[in-house]
Amino acid sequence: MTRKSRLLAGAVVALLLLLGGAEIARRAADLPSLPVLADLQLDLTPRSQTYKLYDANPIRRSRHPAPLPTALRPLDLALPWKEGGTLDVAAFLKATHTHAFLVVQDGTIVFERYIGGYDAASRFASFSVAKSFVATLTGAALAEGKLASLQEPIGNYLSGEEIAPAYGNITVDQLLNMRSGIDVDERYGGSLTSPVVRMYVSTDLGKFLAGLNGLRFAPGSRFEYRSVDTLVLSRVLARATGQSLSSYAQQTLWEPLGMEQDASWSTDSQAHGVEKAFCCINTTARDFAKLGLLYLNAGRAGGKQVVSAAWTDEPRQIVNRGHALDYRDGWWIPPGNEADRDFSAIGVFGQYLYVNPATRTVIVKLSDHGVEQDEVLTLLAMRRIAHFVAGKN
């Protein structure tokens, strides 16, 4: 063997040892494969399509799909935007890196736009829009008597091996309203030193939860947005219903709401199958819209009372006279909502499911925008669109 060949062989062995060591470390840390980590770090896959990188539980389309009627019309209006300016709808969609935009007024699709090669059958990651689905499933479990009360301590459902004893007296309501105090910092970013990022990429969410033991504040004492609350809530739901979260969603939401397309809920891994409840329902714009319609229709869909009318009425009871977003029962409340009582699910990178009871309008926006960027402005633009399509200019 020549010297050059020996050097090359040595380099190959060193690389294999390095990769082998990285693989051992990856498995020990419950992280996804090295190609997936590299993809996420380098943003190779659009954020709205990152569900393709993960294992997932399927959610089958309804056996009785209920397509929404369509009567398309132009949205010829100016939307309020930055520094007192305005944008037309096309410029608004471009500025916020939108892929799918759907406006449903009084149960009819009146505007639908797909950009960048996507269409009505395209599936998108929801990110935190999924939290509003989990909240709705909580209302369904309560209506069915599978949860006795929102004031129940979660220790009634989860053992000391699943959660730290310090968390046992946290109530379902405190999880629902992000008031648990469980200490998992919500800093976003690419670094695996961020606890919420570690939770997002974990291949063993049960182990992740079992390893938590800190409290940032006394449960119930204040609001602090934490994705971990929704994850814990989803484990309570799985125990209360005796079903996986995705199976319960299919039975309780997908079937009666007449969802038209197969969907999925990303999981930690094939081995464990625990849904990333805080982020990762993956479906189409039209099927996202049907959750909003459930709230406009007093909790009824497909001839079934899915959640109580009081449950769907709760978000619109909150009046937000401030300048920032408020949060209640899995939904965000925009500023200045006294007249409309509107509310919205919001996912990082620009995912929205906006509901306006005053105009009976639902708007879905699925994007690849910045982290927590232009959220209030986007909701105010949607409110303007809701008024326009309802003839309330």
PDB file of N, CA and C in Angstrom, residues 165 228 389:
ATOM      1  N   PRO A 165     -43.378  14.021  41.227  1.00  0.00           N
ATOM      2  CA  PRO A 165     -44.410  14.234  42.257  1.00  0.00           C
ATOM      3  C   PRO A 165     -44.801  15.695  42.416  1.00  0.00           C
ATOM      4  N   VAL A 228     -44.711  22.593  26.775  1.00  0.00           N
ATOM      5  CA  VAL A 228     -44.733  21.378  27.580  1.00  0.00           C
ATOM      6  C   VAL A 228     -46.092  21.166  28.225  1.00  0.00           C
ATOM      7  N   VAL A 389     -65.517  40.430   3.633  1.00  0.00           N
ATOM      8  CA  VAL A 389     -66.307  39.336   3.015  1.00  0.00           C
ATOM      9  C   VAL A 389     -67.712  39.261   3.583  1.00  0.00           C
TER      10      VAL A 389
END
